[in-house]
Tab-separated table of C-alpha atoms (C1' of nucleotides) in Angstrom:
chain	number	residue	atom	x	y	z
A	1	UNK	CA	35.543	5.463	2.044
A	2	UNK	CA	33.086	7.155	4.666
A	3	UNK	CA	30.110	5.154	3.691
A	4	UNK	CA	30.062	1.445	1.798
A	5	UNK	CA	28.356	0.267	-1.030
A	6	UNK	CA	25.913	-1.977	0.849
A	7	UNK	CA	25.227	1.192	2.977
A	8	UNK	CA	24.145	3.833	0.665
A	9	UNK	CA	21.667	0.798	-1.012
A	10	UNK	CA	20.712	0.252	2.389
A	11	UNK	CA	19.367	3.803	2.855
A	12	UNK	CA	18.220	4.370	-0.497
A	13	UNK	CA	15.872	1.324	-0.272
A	14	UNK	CA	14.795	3.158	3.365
A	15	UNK	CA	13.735	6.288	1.958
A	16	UNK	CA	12.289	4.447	-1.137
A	17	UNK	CA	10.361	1.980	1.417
A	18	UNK	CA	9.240	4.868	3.189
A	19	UNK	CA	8.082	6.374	0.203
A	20	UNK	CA	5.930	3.518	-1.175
A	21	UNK	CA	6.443	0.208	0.483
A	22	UNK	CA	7.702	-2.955	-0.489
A	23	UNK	CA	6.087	-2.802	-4.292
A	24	UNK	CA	6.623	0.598	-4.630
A	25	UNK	CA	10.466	0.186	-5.828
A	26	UNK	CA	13.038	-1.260	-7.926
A	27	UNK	CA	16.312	-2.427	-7.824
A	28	UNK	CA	16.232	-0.077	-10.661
A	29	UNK	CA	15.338	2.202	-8.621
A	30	UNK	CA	17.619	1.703	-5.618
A	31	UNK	CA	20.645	1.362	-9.204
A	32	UNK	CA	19.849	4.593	-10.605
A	33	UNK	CA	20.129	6.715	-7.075
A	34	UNK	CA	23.043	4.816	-5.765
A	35	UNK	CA	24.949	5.184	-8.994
A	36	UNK	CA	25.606	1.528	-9.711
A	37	UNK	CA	24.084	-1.427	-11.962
A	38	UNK	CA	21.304	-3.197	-11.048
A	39	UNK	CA	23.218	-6.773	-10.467
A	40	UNK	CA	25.858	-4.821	-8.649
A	41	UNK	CA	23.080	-4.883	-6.085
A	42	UNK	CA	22.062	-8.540	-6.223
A	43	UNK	CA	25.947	-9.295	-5.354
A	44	UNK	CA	25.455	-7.302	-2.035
A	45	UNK	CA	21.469	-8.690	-1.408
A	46	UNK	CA	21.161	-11.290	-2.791
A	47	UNK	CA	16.768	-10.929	-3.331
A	48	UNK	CA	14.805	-8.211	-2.816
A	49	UNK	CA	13.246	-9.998	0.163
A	50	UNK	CA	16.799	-10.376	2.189
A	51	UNK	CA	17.262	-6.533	0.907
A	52	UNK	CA	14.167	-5.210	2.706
A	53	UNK	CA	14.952	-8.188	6.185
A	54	UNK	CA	18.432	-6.542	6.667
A	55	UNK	CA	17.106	-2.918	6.105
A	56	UNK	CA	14.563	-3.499	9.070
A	57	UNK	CA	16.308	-5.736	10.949
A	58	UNK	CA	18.890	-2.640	10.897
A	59	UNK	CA	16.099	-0.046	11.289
A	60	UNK	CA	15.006	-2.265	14.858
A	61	UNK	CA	18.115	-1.996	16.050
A	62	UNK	CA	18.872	1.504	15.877
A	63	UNK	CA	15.663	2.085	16.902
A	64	UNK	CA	16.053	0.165	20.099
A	65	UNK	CA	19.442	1.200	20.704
A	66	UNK	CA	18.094	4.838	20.298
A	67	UNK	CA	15.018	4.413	22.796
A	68	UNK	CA	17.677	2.932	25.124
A	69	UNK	CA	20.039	5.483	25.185
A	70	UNK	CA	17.146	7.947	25.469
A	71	UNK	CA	16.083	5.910	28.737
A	72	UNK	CA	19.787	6.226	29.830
A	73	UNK	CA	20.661	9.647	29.305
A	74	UNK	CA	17.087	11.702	29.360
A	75	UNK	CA	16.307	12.592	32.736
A	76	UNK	CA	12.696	11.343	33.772
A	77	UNK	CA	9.644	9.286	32.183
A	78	UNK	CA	8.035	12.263	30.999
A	79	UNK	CA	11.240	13.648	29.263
A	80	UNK	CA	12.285	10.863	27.741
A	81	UNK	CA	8.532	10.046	26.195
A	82	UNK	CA	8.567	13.348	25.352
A	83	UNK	CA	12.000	12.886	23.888
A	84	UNK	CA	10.939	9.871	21.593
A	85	UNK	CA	7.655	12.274	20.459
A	86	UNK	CA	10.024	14.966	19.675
A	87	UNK	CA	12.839	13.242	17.505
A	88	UNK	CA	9.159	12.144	15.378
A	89	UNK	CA	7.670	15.232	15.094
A	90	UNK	CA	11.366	16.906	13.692
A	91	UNK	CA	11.629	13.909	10.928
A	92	UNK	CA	8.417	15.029	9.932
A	93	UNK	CA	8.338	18.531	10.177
A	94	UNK	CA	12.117	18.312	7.859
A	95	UNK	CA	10.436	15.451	5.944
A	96	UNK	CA	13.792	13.482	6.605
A	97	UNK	CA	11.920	10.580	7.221
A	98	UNK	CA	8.559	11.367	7.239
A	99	UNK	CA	6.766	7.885	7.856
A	100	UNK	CA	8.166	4.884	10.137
A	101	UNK	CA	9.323	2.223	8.046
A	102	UNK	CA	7.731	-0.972	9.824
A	103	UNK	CA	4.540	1.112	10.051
A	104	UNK	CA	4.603	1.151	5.857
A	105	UNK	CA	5.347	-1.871	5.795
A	106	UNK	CA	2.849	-3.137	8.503
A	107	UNK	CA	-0.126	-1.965	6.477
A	108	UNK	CA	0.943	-4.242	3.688
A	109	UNK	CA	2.175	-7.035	5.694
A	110	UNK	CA	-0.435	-9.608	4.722
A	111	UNK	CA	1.896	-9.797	1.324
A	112	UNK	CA	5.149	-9.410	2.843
A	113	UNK	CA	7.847	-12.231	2.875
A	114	UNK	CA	7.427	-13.911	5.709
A	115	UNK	CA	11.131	-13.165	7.187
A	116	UNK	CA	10.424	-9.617	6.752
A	117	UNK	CA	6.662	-9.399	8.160
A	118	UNK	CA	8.481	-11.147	11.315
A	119	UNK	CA	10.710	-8.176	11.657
A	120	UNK	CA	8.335	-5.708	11.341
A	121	UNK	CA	6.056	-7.135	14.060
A	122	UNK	CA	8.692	-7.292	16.255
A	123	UNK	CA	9.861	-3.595	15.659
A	124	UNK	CA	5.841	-2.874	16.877
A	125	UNK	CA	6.863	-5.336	20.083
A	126	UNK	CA	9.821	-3.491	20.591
A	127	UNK	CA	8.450	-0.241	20.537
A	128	UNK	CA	5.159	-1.194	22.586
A	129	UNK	CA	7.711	-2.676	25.464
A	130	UNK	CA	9.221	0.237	25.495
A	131	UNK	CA	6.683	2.472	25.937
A	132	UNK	CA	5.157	0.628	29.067
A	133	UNK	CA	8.327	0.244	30.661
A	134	UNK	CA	8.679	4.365	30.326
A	135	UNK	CA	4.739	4.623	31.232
A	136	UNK	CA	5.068	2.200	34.212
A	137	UNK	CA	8.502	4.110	35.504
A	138	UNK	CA	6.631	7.102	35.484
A	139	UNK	CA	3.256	5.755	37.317
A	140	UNK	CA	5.589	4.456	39.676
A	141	UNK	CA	7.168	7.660	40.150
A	142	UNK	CA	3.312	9.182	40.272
A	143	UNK	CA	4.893	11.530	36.782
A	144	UNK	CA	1.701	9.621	34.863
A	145	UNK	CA	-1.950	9.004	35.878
A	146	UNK	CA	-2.843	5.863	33.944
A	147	UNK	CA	-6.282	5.103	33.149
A	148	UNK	CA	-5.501	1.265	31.993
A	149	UNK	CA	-2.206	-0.657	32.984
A	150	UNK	CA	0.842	0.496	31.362
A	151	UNK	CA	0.502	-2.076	28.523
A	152	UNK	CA	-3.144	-0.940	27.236
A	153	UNK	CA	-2.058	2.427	27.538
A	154	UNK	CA	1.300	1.891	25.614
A	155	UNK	CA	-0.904	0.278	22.721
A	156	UNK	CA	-3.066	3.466	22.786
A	157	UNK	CA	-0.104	5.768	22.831
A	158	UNK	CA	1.493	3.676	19.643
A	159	UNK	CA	-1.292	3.525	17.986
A	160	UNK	CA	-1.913	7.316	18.379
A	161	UNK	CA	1.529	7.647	16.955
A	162	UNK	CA	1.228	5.493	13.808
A	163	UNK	CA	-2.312	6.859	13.346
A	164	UNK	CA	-0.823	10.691	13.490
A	165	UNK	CA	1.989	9.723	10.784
A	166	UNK	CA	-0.561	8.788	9.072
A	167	UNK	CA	-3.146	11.326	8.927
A	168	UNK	CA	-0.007	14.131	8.722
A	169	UNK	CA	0.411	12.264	5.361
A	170	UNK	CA	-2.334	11.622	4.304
A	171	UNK	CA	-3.635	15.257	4.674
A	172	UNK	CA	-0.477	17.078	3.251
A	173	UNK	CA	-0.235	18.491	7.076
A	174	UNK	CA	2.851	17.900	9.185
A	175	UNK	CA	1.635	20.105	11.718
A	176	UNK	CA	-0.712	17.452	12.424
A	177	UNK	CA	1.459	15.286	13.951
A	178	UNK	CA	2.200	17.635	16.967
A	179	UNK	CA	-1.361	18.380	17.081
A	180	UNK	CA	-2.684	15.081	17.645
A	181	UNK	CA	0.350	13.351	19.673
A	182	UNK	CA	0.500	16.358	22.165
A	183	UNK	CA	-2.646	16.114	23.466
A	184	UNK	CA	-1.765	12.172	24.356
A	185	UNK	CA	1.498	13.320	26.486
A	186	UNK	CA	-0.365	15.768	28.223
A	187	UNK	CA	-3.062	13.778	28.943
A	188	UNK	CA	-1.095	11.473	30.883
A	189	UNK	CA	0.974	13.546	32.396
A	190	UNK	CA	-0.174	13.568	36.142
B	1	UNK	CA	-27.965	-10.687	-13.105
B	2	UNK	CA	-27.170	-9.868	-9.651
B	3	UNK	CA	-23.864	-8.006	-9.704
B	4	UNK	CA	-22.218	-6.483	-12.932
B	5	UNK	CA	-19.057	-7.414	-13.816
B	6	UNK	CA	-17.461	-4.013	-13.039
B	7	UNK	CA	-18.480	-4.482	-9.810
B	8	UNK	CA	-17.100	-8.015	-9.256
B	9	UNK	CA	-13.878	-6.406	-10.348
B	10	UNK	CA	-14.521	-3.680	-8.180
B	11	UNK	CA	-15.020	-5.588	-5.144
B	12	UNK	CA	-11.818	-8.241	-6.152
B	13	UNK	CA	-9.412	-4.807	-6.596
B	14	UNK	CA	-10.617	-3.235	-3.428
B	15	UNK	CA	-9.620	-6.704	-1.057
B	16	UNK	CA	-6.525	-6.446	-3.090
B	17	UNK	CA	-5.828	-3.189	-2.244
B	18	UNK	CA	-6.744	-3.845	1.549
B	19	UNK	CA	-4.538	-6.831	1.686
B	20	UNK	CA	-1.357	-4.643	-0.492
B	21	UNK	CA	-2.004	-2.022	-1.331
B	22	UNK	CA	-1.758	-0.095	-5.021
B	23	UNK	CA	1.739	-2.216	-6.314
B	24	UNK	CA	0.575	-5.118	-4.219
B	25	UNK	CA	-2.018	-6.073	-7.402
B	26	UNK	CA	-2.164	-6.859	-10.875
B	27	UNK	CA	-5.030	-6.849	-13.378
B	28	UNK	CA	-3.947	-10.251	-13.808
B	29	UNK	CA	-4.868	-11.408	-10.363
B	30	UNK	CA	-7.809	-9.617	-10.859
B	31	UNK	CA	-8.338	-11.547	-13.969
B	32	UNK	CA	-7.887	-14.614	-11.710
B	33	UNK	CA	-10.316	-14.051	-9.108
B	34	UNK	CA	-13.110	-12.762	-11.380
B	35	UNK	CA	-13.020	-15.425	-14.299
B	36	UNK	CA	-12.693	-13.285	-16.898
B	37	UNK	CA	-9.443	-12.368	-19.030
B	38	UNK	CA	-7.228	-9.733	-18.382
B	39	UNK	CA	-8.105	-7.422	-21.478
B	40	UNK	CA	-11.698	-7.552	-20.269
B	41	UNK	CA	-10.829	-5.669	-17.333
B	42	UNK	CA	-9.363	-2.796	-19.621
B	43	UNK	CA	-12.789	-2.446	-21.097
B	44	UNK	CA	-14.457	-1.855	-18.053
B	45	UNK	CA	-11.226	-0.063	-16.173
B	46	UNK	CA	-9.042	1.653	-19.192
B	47	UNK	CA	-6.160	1.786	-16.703
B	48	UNK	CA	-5.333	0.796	-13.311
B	49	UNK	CA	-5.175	4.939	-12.042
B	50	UNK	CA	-8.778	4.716	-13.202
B	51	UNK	CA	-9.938	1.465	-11.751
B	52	UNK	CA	-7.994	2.602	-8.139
B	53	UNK	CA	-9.539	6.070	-8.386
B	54	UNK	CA	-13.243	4.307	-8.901
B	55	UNK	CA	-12.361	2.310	-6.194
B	56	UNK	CA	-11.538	4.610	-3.825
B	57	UNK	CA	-14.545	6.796	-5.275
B	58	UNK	CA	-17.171	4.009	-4.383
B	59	UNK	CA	-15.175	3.627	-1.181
B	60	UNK	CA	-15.773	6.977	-0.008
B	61	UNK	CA	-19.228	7.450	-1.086
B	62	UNK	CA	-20.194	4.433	0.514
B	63	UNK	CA	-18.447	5.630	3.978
B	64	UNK	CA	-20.127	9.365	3.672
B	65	UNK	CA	-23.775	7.288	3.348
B	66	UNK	CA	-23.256	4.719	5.956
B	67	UNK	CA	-21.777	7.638	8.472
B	68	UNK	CA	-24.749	9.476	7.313
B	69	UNK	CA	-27.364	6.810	7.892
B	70	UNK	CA	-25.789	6.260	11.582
B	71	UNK	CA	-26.503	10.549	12.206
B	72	UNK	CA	-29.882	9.605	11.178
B	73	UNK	CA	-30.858	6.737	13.105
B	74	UNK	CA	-28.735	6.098	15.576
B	75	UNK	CA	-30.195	8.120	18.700
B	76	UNK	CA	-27.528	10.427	20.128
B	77	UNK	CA	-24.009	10.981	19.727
B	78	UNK	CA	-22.656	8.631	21.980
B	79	UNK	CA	-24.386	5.755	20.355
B	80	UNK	CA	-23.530	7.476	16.682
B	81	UNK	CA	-19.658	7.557	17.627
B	82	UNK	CA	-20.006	3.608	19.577
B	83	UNK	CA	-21.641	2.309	16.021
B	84	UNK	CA	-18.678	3.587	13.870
B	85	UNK	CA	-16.305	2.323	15.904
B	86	UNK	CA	-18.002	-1.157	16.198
B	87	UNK	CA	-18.229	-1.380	12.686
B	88	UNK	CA	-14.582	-1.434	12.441
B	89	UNK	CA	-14.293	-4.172	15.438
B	90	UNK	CA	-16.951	-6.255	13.002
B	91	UNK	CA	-14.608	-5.966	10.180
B	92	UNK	CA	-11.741	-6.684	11.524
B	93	UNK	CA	-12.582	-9.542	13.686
B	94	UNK	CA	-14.207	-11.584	11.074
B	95	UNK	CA	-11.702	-10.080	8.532
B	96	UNK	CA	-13.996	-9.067	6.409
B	97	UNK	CA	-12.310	-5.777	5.436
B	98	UNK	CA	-9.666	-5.806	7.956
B	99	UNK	CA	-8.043	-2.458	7.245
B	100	UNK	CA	-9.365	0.686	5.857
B	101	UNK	CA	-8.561	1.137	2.117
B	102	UNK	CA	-7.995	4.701	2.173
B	103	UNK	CA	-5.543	4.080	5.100
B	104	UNK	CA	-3.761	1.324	2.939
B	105	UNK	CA	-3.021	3.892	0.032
B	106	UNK	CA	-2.491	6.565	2.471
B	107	UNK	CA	0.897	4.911	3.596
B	108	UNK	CA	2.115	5.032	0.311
B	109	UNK	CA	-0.095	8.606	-0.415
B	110	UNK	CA	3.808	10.074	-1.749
B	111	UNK	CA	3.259	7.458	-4.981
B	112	UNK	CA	0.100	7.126	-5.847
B	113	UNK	CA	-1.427	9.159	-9.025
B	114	UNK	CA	-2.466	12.373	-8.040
B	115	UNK	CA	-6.145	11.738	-8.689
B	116	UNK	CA	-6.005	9.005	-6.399
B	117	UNK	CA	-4.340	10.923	-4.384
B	118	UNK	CA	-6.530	13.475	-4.007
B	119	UNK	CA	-9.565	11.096	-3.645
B	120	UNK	CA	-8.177	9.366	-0.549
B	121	UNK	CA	-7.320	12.725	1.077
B	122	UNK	CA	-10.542	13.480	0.627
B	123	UNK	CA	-12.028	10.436	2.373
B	124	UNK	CA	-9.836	11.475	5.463
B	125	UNK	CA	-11.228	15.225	5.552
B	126	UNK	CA	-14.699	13.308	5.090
B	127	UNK	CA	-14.197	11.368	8.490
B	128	UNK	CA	-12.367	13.968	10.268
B	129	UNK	CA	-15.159	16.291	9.478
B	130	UNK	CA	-17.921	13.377	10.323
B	131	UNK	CA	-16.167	13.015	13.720
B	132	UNK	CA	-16.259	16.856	14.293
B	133	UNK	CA	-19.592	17.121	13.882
B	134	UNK	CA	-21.004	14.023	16.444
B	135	UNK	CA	-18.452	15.594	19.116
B	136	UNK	CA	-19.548	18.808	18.620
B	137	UNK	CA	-23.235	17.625	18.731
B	138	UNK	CA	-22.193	15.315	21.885
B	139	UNK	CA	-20.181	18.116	23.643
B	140	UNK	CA	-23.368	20.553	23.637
B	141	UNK	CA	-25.668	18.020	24.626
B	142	UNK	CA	-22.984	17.653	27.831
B	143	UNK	CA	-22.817	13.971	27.012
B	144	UNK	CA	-19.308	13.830	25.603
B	145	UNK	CA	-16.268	16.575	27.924
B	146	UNK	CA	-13.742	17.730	25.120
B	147	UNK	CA	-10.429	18.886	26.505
B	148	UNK	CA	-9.342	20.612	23.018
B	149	UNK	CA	-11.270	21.833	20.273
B	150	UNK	CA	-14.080	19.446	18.515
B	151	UNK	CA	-11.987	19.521	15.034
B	152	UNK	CA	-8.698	18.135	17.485
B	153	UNK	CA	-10.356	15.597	18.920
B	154	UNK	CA	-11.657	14.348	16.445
B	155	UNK	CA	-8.355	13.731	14.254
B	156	UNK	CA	-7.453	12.371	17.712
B	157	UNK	CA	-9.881	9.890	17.122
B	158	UNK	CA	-9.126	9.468	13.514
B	159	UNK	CA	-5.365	8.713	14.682
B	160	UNK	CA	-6.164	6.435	17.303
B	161	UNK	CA	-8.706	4.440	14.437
B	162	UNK	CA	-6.204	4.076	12.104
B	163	UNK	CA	-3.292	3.484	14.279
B	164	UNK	CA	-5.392	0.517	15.837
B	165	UNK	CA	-5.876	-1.222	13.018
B	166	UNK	CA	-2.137	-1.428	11.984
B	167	UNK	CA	-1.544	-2.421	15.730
B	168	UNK	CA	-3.679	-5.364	15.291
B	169	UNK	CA	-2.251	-6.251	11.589
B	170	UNK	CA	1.203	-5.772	12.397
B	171	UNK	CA	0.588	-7.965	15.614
B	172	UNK	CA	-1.698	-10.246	14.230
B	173	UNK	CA	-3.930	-9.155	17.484
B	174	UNK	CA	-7.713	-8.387	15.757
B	175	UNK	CA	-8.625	-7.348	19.343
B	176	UNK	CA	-5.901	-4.876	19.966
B	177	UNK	CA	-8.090	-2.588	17.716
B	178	UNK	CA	-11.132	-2.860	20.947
B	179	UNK	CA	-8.222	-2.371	23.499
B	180	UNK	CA	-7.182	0.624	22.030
B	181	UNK	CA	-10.521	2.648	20.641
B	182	UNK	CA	-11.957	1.650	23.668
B	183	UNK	CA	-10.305	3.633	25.808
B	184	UNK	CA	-10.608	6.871	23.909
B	185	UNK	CA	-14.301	6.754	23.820
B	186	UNK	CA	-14.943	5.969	27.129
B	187	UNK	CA	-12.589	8.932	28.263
B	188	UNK	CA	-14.502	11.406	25.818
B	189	UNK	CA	-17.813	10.367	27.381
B	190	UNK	CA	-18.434	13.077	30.531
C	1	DA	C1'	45.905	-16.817	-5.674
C	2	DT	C1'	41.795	-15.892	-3.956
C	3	DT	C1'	38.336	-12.890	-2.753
C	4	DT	C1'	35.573	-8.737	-3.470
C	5	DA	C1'	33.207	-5.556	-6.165
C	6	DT	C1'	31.789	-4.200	-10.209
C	7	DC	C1'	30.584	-4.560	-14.987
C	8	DT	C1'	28.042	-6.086	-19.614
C	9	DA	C1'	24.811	-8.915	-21.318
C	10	DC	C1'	21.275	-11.668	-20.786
C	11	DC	C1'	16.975	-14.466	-19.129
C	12	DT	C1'	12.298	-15.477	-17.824
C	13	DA	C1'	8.237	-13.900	-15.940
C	14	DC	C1'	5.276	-10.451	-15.458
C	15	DT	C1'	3.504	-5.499	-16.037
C	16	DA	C1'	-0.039	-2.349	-18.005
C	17	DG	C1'	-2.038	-1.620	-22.092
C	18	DT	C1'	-3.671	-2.284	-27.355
C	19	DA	C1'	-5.712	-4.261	-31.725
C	20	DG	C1'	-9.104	-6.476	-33.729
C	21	DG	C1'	-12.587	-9.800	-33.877
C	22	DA	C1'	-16.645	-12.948	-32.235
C	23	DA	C1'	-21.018	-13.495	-29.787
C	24	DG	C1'	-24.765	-11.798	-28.084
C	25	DA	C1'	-28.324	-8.166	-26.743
C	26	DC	C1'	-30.743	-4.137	-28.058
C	27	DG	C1'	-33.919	-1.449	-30.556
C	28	DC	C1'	-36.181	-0.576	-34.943
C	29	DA	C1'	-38.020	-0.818	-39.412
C	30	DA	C1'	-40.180	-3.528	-43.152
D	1	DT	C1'	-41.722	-11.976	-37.367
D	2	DT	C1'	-37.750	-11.337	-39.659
D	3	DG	C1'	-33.751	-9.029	-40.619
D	4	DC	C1'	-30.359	-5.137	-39.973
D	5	DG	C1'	-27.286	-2.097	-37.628
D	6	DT	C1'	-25.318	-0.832	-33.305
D	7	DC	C1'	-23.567	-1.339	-28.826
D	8	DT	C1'	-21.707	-4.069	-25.137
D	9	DT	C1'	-18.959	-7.469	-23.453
D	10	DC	C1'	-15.656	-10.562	-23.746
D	11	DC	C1'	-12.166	-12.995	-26.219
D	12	DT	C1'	-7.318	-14.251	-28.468
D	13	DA	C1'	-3.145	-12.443	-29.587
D	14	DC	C1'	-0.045	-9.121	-29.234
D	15	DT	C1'	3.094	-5.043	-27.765
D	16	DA	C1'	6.719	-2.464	-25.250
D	17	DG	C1'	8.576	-2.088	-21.082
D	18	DT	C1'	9.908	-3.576	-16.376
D	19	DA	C1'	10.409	-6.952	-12.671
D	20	DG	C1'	13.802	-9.757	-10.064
D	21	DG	C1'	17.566	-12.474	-10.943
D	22	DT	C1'	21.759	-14.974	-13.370
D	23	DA	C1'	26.253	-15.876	-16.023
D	24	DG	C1'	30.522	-14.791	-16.802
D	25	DA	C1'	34.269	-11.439	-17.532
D	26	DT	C1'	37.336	-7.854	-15.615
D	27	DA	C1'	40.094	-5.529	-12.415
D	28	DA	C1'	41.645	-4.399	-8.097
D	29	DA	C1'	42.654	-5.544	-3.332
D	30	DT	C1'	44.145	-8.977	0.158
DNA sequence: ATTTATCTACCTACTAGTAGGAAGACGCAA
DNA sequence: TTGCGTCTTCCTACTAGTAGGTAGATAAAT
């Protein structure tokens, strides 16, 4: 078996979460694409809400394992920003994954379990620490002309990201991503 | 009679659509917070498409007159572009209306009906085209120095809006959303 | 022999939505 | 003014379908 059980729900759930958010599937849903019956699901998760934890908790960690191998094996600050921007813009442009997960889920988080609203804010700490370690490398390295201090200017870099996904979606444009998040890099670039 | 009981549920369904979105409600928690049965809201809202869509309706025309009202008296583009964004910083400090609903539904934009769809696409091209105009306006009068085009800085703007308030919600952080617009204004401004 | 994974069958609670009626407000005619 | 029909609003009571979740059996793997 290449892939288990508890995987394939896993990343039918993803794209379903991606699609429409916590409330926007079923276990129905997840039953009818995975090719099993609905309680064949609650034996691997339990509740909905432990479904969704484990699906970001696993979406954090490949996501920070990914940022940290791009810090390891991409050349300079600027590359490897432009690295993370890149590997974006292609799930987008393919529509392989065309929204971040915690950002979907972010926007509804006032309703969220609280386990899983916990995970999701700290996939947005992850990702912010990131960025201002790879913004304060390249200031350092004089790669970057920061306005603010690396922290502020990671926020406004994130935020710029999430707010790109969105618009890209929300207008039926993917081009729009590249559009708006290129600008950003360049900007800082020194 | 002060406010009409369409607008009462009007008013109920838009906070619960800020706080989660289109599957985060039910007419029944509508029926909660308004004090009248759930069948009631059928007769003023035949289905929840419709009530959504007259939501989002309302929604926009409100935004279109208040951006309107703010070309009209607010003195020059600087100021015009300053109120907007403080508007937002009002909202979502007090929590008021801490997220916009347009941005809500245009997470999960992939599963909403299509004439809800359409009507929050709309409200984006609305703002994006509102933004256009005050930096084009601002750009001529040499108060505001445009690196790109006025249409691509403004869905610059637009991104950064949006992303900032899902920075502060996901980090439970109501002044992230300052920290990061204000930035981008003040480096627009020549 | 126990554990793992799956199934059928079911449960309760809730979903959006409907049917039909009661109470009142409206205008209008005698 | 009274009385009548109509329209609006809200109600109780209901439907069919779906939600997440459970119980218990079966079969295979360890």
């Amino acid at each position: 078996m290449e892939q288990t059980t508890a995987e394939k729900i896993l990343d039918v759930a993803q794209s379903l979460v991606v699609a429409g958010g916590y409330n926007g599937f079923s276990y129905a849903d997840i039953s009818d694409a995975v090719g099993i019956r609905k309680a064949s699901i609650h034996h691997h998760f339990p509740t909905k809400a432990e479904l969704v934890q484990v699906l970001v908790d696993r979406y954090t960690q490949r996501a920070e394992s990914g940022l940290k191998s791009l810090r390891e094996h991409v050349p300079g600050p600027v590359e490897q920003l432009q690295a993370y921007l890149n590997y974006w813009q292609k799930c987008i442009l393919d529509a392989s994954e065309p929204f971040c997960v915690c950002a979907v889920l972010a926007a509804e988080i006032q309703m969220l379990p609280d386990h899983v609203a916990s995970h999701v804010r700290r996939h947005f700490e992850n990702l912010a620490a990131w960025l201002t370690s790879v913004l304060k490398a390249g200031a350092e390295q004089k790669l970057f002309r920061l306005d603010k201090s690396p922290e502020e200017e990671a926020q406004i870099l994130m935020a710029c990201v999430h707010g790109a996904m969105l618009s890209a979606r929300a207008l039926g444009h993917p081009d729009l991503f590249a559009a708006i998040v290129g600008p950003q890099l360049a900007r800082l670039r020194a």
